[in-house]
Short mmCIF file of C-alpha atoms and ligand atoms in Angstrom, two decimals:
data_model
loop_
_atom_site.label_atom_id
_atom_site.label_comp_id
_atom_site.label_asym_id
_atom_site.label_seq_id
_atom_site.Cartn_x
_atom_site.Cartn_y
_atom_site.Cartn_z
CA MET L 834 -37.57 -81.29 20.96
CA PHE L 835 -36.52 -77.78 20.09
CA GLU L 836 -36.48 -74.47 21.71
CA GLU L 837 -38.49 -71.97 19.73
CA ALA L 838 -41.37 -71.14 22.01
CA GLN L 839 -43.43 -69.53 19.29
CA TYR L 840 -43.50 -72.67 17.21
CA PHE L 841 -44.47 -75.04 19.94
CA ALA L 842 -48.23 -75.38 20.06
CA PRO L 843 -49.13 -73.86 23.44
CA VAL L 844 -50.77 -76.23 25.92
CA ASN L 845 -53.47 -74.51 27.98
CA THR L 846 -55.14 -75.86 31.10
CA LYS L 847 -58.67 -74.48 31.31
CA ASP L 848 -60.63 -73.56 34.44
CA ASP L 849 -62.46 -76.89 34.45
CA GLY L 850 -59.08 -78.68 34.46
CA SER L 851 -59.25 -79.84 30.84
CA VAL L 852 -56.24 -79.41 28.61
CA GLU L 853 -56.31 -77.78 25.19
CA VAL L 854 -53.50 -77.65 22.66
CA GLU L 855 -53.59 -74.52 20.52
CA LEU L 856 -52.77 -75.33 16.90
CA ALA L 857 -51.99 -72.60 14.40
CA SER L 858 -54.47 -72.26 11.53
CA SER L 859 -51.67 -73.37 9.18
CA HIS L 860 -51.24 -76.67 11.07
CA PRO L 861 -52.34 -79.63 8.90
CA GLY L 862 -54.49 -80.90 11.79
CA PHE L 863 -56.14 -77.54 12.50
CA SER L 864 -59.59 -78.47 11.12
CA ASP L 865 -59.41 -82.17 11.96
CA SER L 866 -61.45 -82.52 15.14
CA ASP L 867 -60.37 -86.13 15.73
CA TYR L 868 -56.74 -85.09 15.55
CA ARG L 869 -57.31 -82.17 17.90
CA ASP L 870 -59.05 -84.42 20.42
CA ARG L 871 -56.06 -86.76 20.31
CA ARG L 872 -53.60 -83.92 20.83
CA ASN L 873 -55.60 -82.67 23.82
CA LYS L 874 -55.84 -86.12 25.31
CA LEU L 875 -52.13 -86.89 24.99
CA ALA L 876 -51.15 -83.46 26.30
CA ALA L 877 -53.41 -84.01 29.34
CA LEU L 878 -51.51 -87.21 30.16
CA ALA L 879 -48.18 -85.40 30.15
CA VAL L 880 -49.53 -82.40 32.12
CA ASP L 881 -50.69 -84.86 34.76
CA TRP L 882 -47.30 -86.51 35.02
CA SER L 883 -44.61 -85.53 37.47
CA PRO L 884 -41.20 -87.04 38.17
CA GLY L 885 -41.45 -90.29 40.09
CA LYS L 886 -44.79 -91.24 38.55
CA PRO L 887 -44.85 -93.98 35.91
CA VAL L 888 -44.70 -92.63 32.37
CA PRO L 889 -48.31 -92.48 31.09
CA VAL L 890 -49.44 -95.01 28.50
CA ALA L 891 -50.65 -93.23 25.36
CA PRO L 892 -53.60 -95.17 23.91
CA TYR L 893 -52.81 -94.74 20.22
CA THR L 894 -55.40 -95.24 17.48
CA ASP L 895 -54.95 -97.38 14.36
CA THR L 896 -54.57 -94.22 12.26
CA GLU L 897 -51.71 -93.12 14.49
CA HIS L 898 -49.96 -96.49 14.35
CA GLU L 899 -50.38 -96.38 10.58
CA VAL L 900 -48.52 -93.03 10.39
CA TRP L 901 -45.66 -94.56 12.39
CA ARG L 902 -45.59 -97.62 10.10
CA LYS L 903 -45.45 -95.49 7.00
CA VAL L 904 -42.80 -93.07 8.30
CA SER L 905 -40.61 -95.74 9.85
CA THR L 906 -40.68 -97.84 6.68
CA GLU L 907 -39.66 -94.86 4.53
CA LEU L 908 -36.98 -93.81 7.01
CA ALA L 909 -35.45 -97.27 7.45
CA VAL L 910 -34.70 -97.43 3.72
CA LYS L 911 -33.15 -93.95 3.65
CA HIS L 912 -31.19 -94.44 6.86
CA ARG L 913 -29.29 -97.32 5.28
CA GLY L 914 -27.63 -94.98 2.79
CA LEU L 915 -27.70 -91.65 4.58
CA ALA L 916 -27.44 -92.13 8.35
CA SER L 917 -24.08 -92.18 10.11
CA GLN L 918 -22.56 -95.51 11.14
CA GLU L 919 -22.93 -94.86 14.86
CA PHE L 920 -26.61 -94.00 14.40
CA LEU L 921 -27.16 -97.22 12.43
CA ASP L 922 -25.31 -99.22 15.09
CA GLY L 923 -27.48 -97.63 17.77
CA ALA L 924 -30.63 -98.42 15.79
CA GLU L 925 -29.62 -102.03 15.38
CA GLU L 926 -28.93 -102.39 19.07
CA LEU L 927 -32.18 -100.65 20.07
CA SER L 928 -34.41 -102.39 17.50
CA LEU L 929 -37.49 -100.24 17.71
CA PRO L 930 -40.77 -101.66 16.41
CA GLY L 931 -41.60 -100.62 12.83
CA ASP L 932 -45.25 -101.62 12.84
CA ARG L 933 -46.59 -99.66 15.82
CA ILE L 934 -45.72 -96.66 17.98
CA PRO L 935 -43.80 -97.86 21.01
CA GLN L 936 -44.75 -96.48 24.41
CA LEU L 937 -42.12 -94.23 26.00
CA SER L 938 -41.80 -96.77 28.83
CA GLU L 939 -40.87 -99.39 26.25
CA VAL L 940 -38.29 -97.07 24.68
CA SER L 941 -36.75 -96.57 28.14
CA GLU L 942 -36.75 -100.30 28.88
CA LYS L 943 -34.79 -100.95 25.70
CA LEU L 944 -32.54 -97.91 25.90
CA SER L 945 -31.53 -97.81 29.54
CA PRO L 946 -29.60 -101.10 29.57
CA ILE L 947 -27.65 -99.86 26.53
CA THR L 948 -26.57 -96.33 27.52
CA GLY L 949 -28.54 -95.53 30.68
CA PHE L 950 -30.94 -93.05 29.01
CA SER L 951 -34.65 -93.02 29.74
CA TYR L 952 -37.59 -91.06 28.38
CA ARG L 953 -39.93 -88.75 30.23
CA PRO L 954 -43.15 -87.27 28.83
CA ALA L 955 -43.49 -83.63 27.71
CA ALA L 956 -46.82 -82.01 26.84
CA GLY L 957 -45.20 -79.34 24.71
CA LEU L 958 -42.48 -76.78 25.15
CA VAL L 959 -40.11 -77.58 27.98
CA PRO L 960 -38.11 -74.61 29.30
CA LEU L 961 -34.56 -74.69 27.88
CA LEU L 962 -32.82 -75.31 31.17
CA ASP L 963 -35.10 -78.24 32.07
CA PHE L 964 -34.97 -79.75 28.63
CA TYR L 965 -31.19 -79.71 28.37
CA GLY L 966 -30.38 -79.94 32.07
CA VAL L 967 -31.87 -83.40 32.61
CA LEU L 968 -29.75 -84.77 29.79
CA GLU L 969 -26.96 -84.75 32.35
CA ASP L 970 -29.06 -87.25 34.34
CA SER L 971 -29.57 -89.39 31.21
CA GLN L 972 -33.19 -88.27 30.88
CA PHE L 973 -34.81 -87.22 27.63
CA HIS L 974 -38.03 -85.18 27.39
CA SER L 975 -40.32 -86.52 24.71
CA THR L 976 -43.66 -85.58 23.23
CA GLN L 977 -46.10 -88.46 22.70
CA TYR L 978 -48.36 -87.18 19.92
CA ILE L 979 -47.72 -88.05 16.29
CA ARG L 980 -47.64 -85.80 13.22
CA HIS L 981 -50.82 -85.39 11.14
CA HIS L 982 -51.35 -88.21 8.65
CA SER L 983 -51.72 -85.80 5.72
CA VAL L 984 -48.08 -84.62 5.94
CA PRO L 985 -46.04 -87.63 7.10
CA PHE L 986 -42.68 -86.67 5.53
CA TYR L 987 -41.99 -83.55 7.59
CA THR L 988 -43.27 -81.63 10.58
CA PRO L 989 -41.87 -78.48 12.17
CA GLU L 990 -43.21 -79.78 15.48
CA PRO L 991 -41.16 -82.43 17.24
CA ASP L 992 -43.47 -85.46 17.56
CA VAL L 993 -42.98 -89.02 18.81
CA VAL L 994 -41.45 -90.04 15.46
CA HIS L 995 -38.78 -87.38 15.82
CA GLU L 996 -38.17 -87.98 19.52
CA VAL L 997 -37.93 -91.74 19.21
CA ILE L 998 -36.68 -92.56 15.71
CA GLY L 999 -34.47 -89.47 15.52
CA HIS L 1000 -33.17 -89.27 19.09
CA ALA L 1001 -33.46 -92.72 20.71
CA ASN L 1002 -31.49 -94.45 17.96
CA ALA L 1003 -28.67 -91.94 18.50
CA LEU L 1004 -28.99 -92.22 22.29
CA ALA L 1005 -28.47 -95.97 21.91
CA HIS L 1006 -24.85 -95.34 20.87
CA PRO L 1007 -22.51 -94.63 23.79
CA ARG L 1008 -20.59 -91.90 21.97
CA PHE L 1009 -23.73 -89.89 21.20
CA ALA L 1010 -25.18 -90.59 24.64
CA ALA L 1011 -22.02 -89.14 26.19
CA LEU L 1012 -22.30 -86.02 24.02
CA TYR L 1013 -25.95 -85.49 25.04
CA ARG L 1014 -24.94 -85.77 28.71
CA LEU L 1015 -22.22 -83.17 28.20
CA ALA L 1016 -24.77 -80.80 26.63
CA GLY L 1017 -26.82 -81.22 29.81
CA GLN L 1018 -23.83 -80.40 31.99
CA ALA L 1019 -23.10 -77.31 29.92
CA ALA L 1020 -26.71 -76.10 30.15
CA ARG L 1021 -26.61 -76.38 33.95
CA ARG L 1022 -23.19 -74.76 34.24
CA VAL L 1023 -23.81 -71.57 32.29
CA GLU L 1024 -25.50 -68.68 34.04
CA SER L 1025 -26.76 -66.14 31.52
CA ASP L 1026 -29.64 -66.65 29.10
CA GLU L 1027 -27.26 -65.65 26.32
CA ALA L 1028 -24.84 -68.45 27.20
CA LEU L 1029 -27.66 -70.99 27.50
CA GLU L 1030 -28.93 -69.98 24.10
CA PHE L 1031 -25.46 -70.46 22.66
CA VAL L 1032 -25.24 -73.96 24.17
CA SER L 1033 -28.67 -74.82 22.77
CA LYS L 1034 -27.80 -73.56 19.30
CA VAL L 1035 -24.69 -75.71 19.24
CA PHE L 1036 -26.99 -78.61 20.14
CA TRP L 1037 -29.34 -77.63 17.31
CA PHE L 1038 -26.58 -77.71 14.70
CA THR L 1039 -25.12 -80.98 16.02
CA MET L 1040 -27.48 -83.39 17.78
CA GLU L 1041 -30.49 -82.05 15.84
CA PHE L 1042 -29.04 -81.25 12.42
CA GLY L 1043 -25.46 -82.49 12.38
CA VAL L 1044 -23.82 -84.15 9.39
CA ILE L 1045 -20.60 -86.11 9.29
CA GLY L 1046 -18.07 -87.18 6.68
CA GLU L 1047 -17.68 -90.91 6.09
CA LYS L 1048 -15.68 -92.89 3.56
CA ASP L 1049 -18.62 -93.19 1.21
CA GLY L 1050 -19.86 -89.63 1.53
CA LEU L 1051 -21.74 -87.23 3.74
CA LYS L 1052 -24.05 -88.80 6.33
CA ALA L 1053 -26.50 -87.36 8.84
CA TYR L 1054 -26.47 -88.01 12.56
CA GLY L 1055 -28.83 -85.17 13.61
CA ALA L 1056 -32.23 -86.33 14.84
CA GLY L 1057 -34.09 -83.62 12.91
CA ILE L 1058 -32.75 -84.78 9.57
CA LEU L 1059 -33.14 -88.45 10.42
CA SER L 1060 -36.81 -88.20 11.43
CA SER L 1061 -37.95 -86.51 8.23
CA TYR L 1062 -38.00 -88.53 5.04
CA GLY L 1063 -38.49 -85.28 3.15
CA GLU L 1064 -35.55 -83.44 4.62
CA ILE L 1065 -33.21 -86.44 4.56
CA ASP L 1066 -33.29 -86.35 0.74
CA GLU L 1067 -32.12 -82.75 0.68
CA PHE L 1068 -29.34 -82.34 3.24
CA ARG L 1069 -26.46 -83.12 0.90
CA LYS L 1070 -27.42 -80.14 -1.27
CA MET L 1071 -27.31 -77.62 1.55
CA ASP L 1072 -24.61 -75.09 2.50
CA ILE L 1073 -22.26 -77.44 4.36
CA ARG L 1074 -19.81 -75.67 6.66
CA PRO L 1075 -16.95 -76.84 8.85
CA LEU L 1076 -17.63 -77.39 12.54
CA ASP L 1077 -17.28 -73.87 13.91
CA LEU L 1078 -18.53 -73.13 17.40
CA ARG L 1079 -18.96 -69.40 16.92
CA GLN L 1080 -21.04 -69.90 13.80
CA MET L 1081 -23.10 -72.72 15.25
CA GLY L 1082 -23.81 -70.69 18.36
CA THR L 1083 -24.93 -67.61 16.48
CA VAL L 1084 -26.39 -68.48 13.06
CA ASP L 1085 -30.15 -67.89 12.89
CA TYR L 1086 -32.33 -70.70 11.68
CA ASP L 1087 -35.92 -71.10 10.60
CA ILE L 1088 -37.45 -74.15 12.23
CA THR L 1089 -40.37 -74.29 9.81
CA LYS L 1090 -38.20 -75.15 6.79
CA TYR L 1091 -35.58 -77.66 5.78
CA GLN L 1092 -32.31 -76.43 7.30
CA ASP L 1093 -30.18 -74.86 4.59
CA ILE L 1094 -27.00 -74.31 6.63
CA LEU L 1095 -25.46 -77.43 8.12
CA PHE L 1096 -22.19 -78.07 9.95
CA LYS L 1097 -20.06 -81.05 9.09
CA ALA L 1098 -17.89 -83.01 11.50
CA GLU L 1099 -15.05 -84.77 9.70
CA SER L 1100 -15.36 -87.67 12.12
CA MET L 1101 -16.77 -88.66 15.51
CA ASP L 1102 -13.37 -87.79 16.93
CA GLU L 1103 -13.65 -84.25 15.61
CA LEU L 1104 -17.20 -83.93 16.93
CA GLU L 1105 -16.04 -85.01 20.37
CA ASP L 1106 -12.94 -82.81 20.29
CA VAL L 1107 -14.71 -79.65 19.19
CA VAL L 1108 -18.26 -79.94 20.53
CA GLY L 1109 -17.78 -82.45 23.36
CA THR L 1110 -14.87 -80.47 24.76
CA PHE L 1111 -16.82 -77.22 24.40
CA TRP L 1112 -19.77 -78.60 26.40
CA ALA L 1113 -17.44 -80.17 28.96
CA GLU L 1114 -15.61 -76.91 29.63
CA CYS L 1115 -17.73 -73.94 28.63
CA ASP L 1116 -18.87 -71.26 31.01
CA ASP L 1117 -20.20 -67.75 30.46
CA GLU L 1118 -16.73 -66.31 30.15
CA LYS L 1119 -15.54 -68.83 27.56
CA ILE L 1120 -18.69 -68.26 25.53
CA GLU L 1121 -18.12 -64.50 25.68
CA GLU L 1122 -14.63 -65.10 24.32
CA ILE L 1123 -15.95 -67.21 21.48
CA LEU L 1124 -18.56 -64.56 20.68
CA HIS L 1125 -16.31 -61.59 20.84
CA GLY L 1126 -13.17 -63.25 19.57
CA LYS L 1127 -9.97 -63.18 21.55
N1 TIH R 2098 -38.65 -81.76 11.15
C1 TIH R 2098 -38.56 -82.94 11.98
C2 TIH R 2098 -39.39 -84.07 11.35
O1 TIH R 2098 -40.13 -83.83 10.40
O2 TIH R 2098 -39.31 -85.19 11.83
C3 TIH R 2098 -39.02 -82.69 13.39
C4 TIH R 2098 -38.19 -81.67 14.10
C5 TIH R 2098 -36.85 -81.65 14.24
C6 TIH R 2098 -36.37 -80.56 14.96
C7 TIH R 2098 -37.28 -79.75 15.30
S1 TIH R 2098 -38.77 -80.36 14.80
FE1 FE2 R 2099 -35.20 -82.96 18.79
#
């Protein structure tokens, strides 16, 4: 999930109660009426959901399962060489199916005994404070639709591949799960929109697009890199910068392209010291200080 409202396909509920997802004309599924029907149907399930209700079962088609199969096969191979050790350990523990899209309820059943996290459905854009806030309660908002079959290697829209392969495998490691929870605490603690945006940008450059130094080279732990078998081949060539809160909280990024500025943690310890401690302690005043340098 990510925060740029303008890139999230808006979900509209019409007067007759039906739900329609607005896709941009540049979306690969724009003229595919089957795909659009699927998007509308899955969005309607999530719109209908409210906390306390069971997570809706998404009745996926064979074409959709096939996209998952293809993407998860490609990713599994690349993860072996390019994903961080903790992510790989999480993935092994979680053992997601490779041959079909798991239901979010199934992801929660596997994940919650490991780190306590569970998944809740999202139709589309979730307001920043809700999206991040519930992380503190070990809840993760997830879309249920899958990317269009014509462009399996990358999507600017977070889909079930990104939410589950990218995020759940990380959430299955206790060190990442703890960091996600701290991000949630930070989001709820800060008061201004500016401070919340700063917190969310630090999340973007870490939990979504973070990279980390390991003995045998640079690895990715960010869910956005690890859910795209196009982008995963490119991250080592990007502008790799040291973990710097002020930069992470302020650099602009374009969500429709491979990220060309990435921030490298030297180790999990450094990630926890710099980013974990920031989320654990930040408030509006501390963020002001980081922004305006004292
Ligand atoms: N680009 C990612 C992918 O193709 O899996 C999805 C997203 C990550 C972050 C925002 S959208
Ligand atoms: Fe995400």
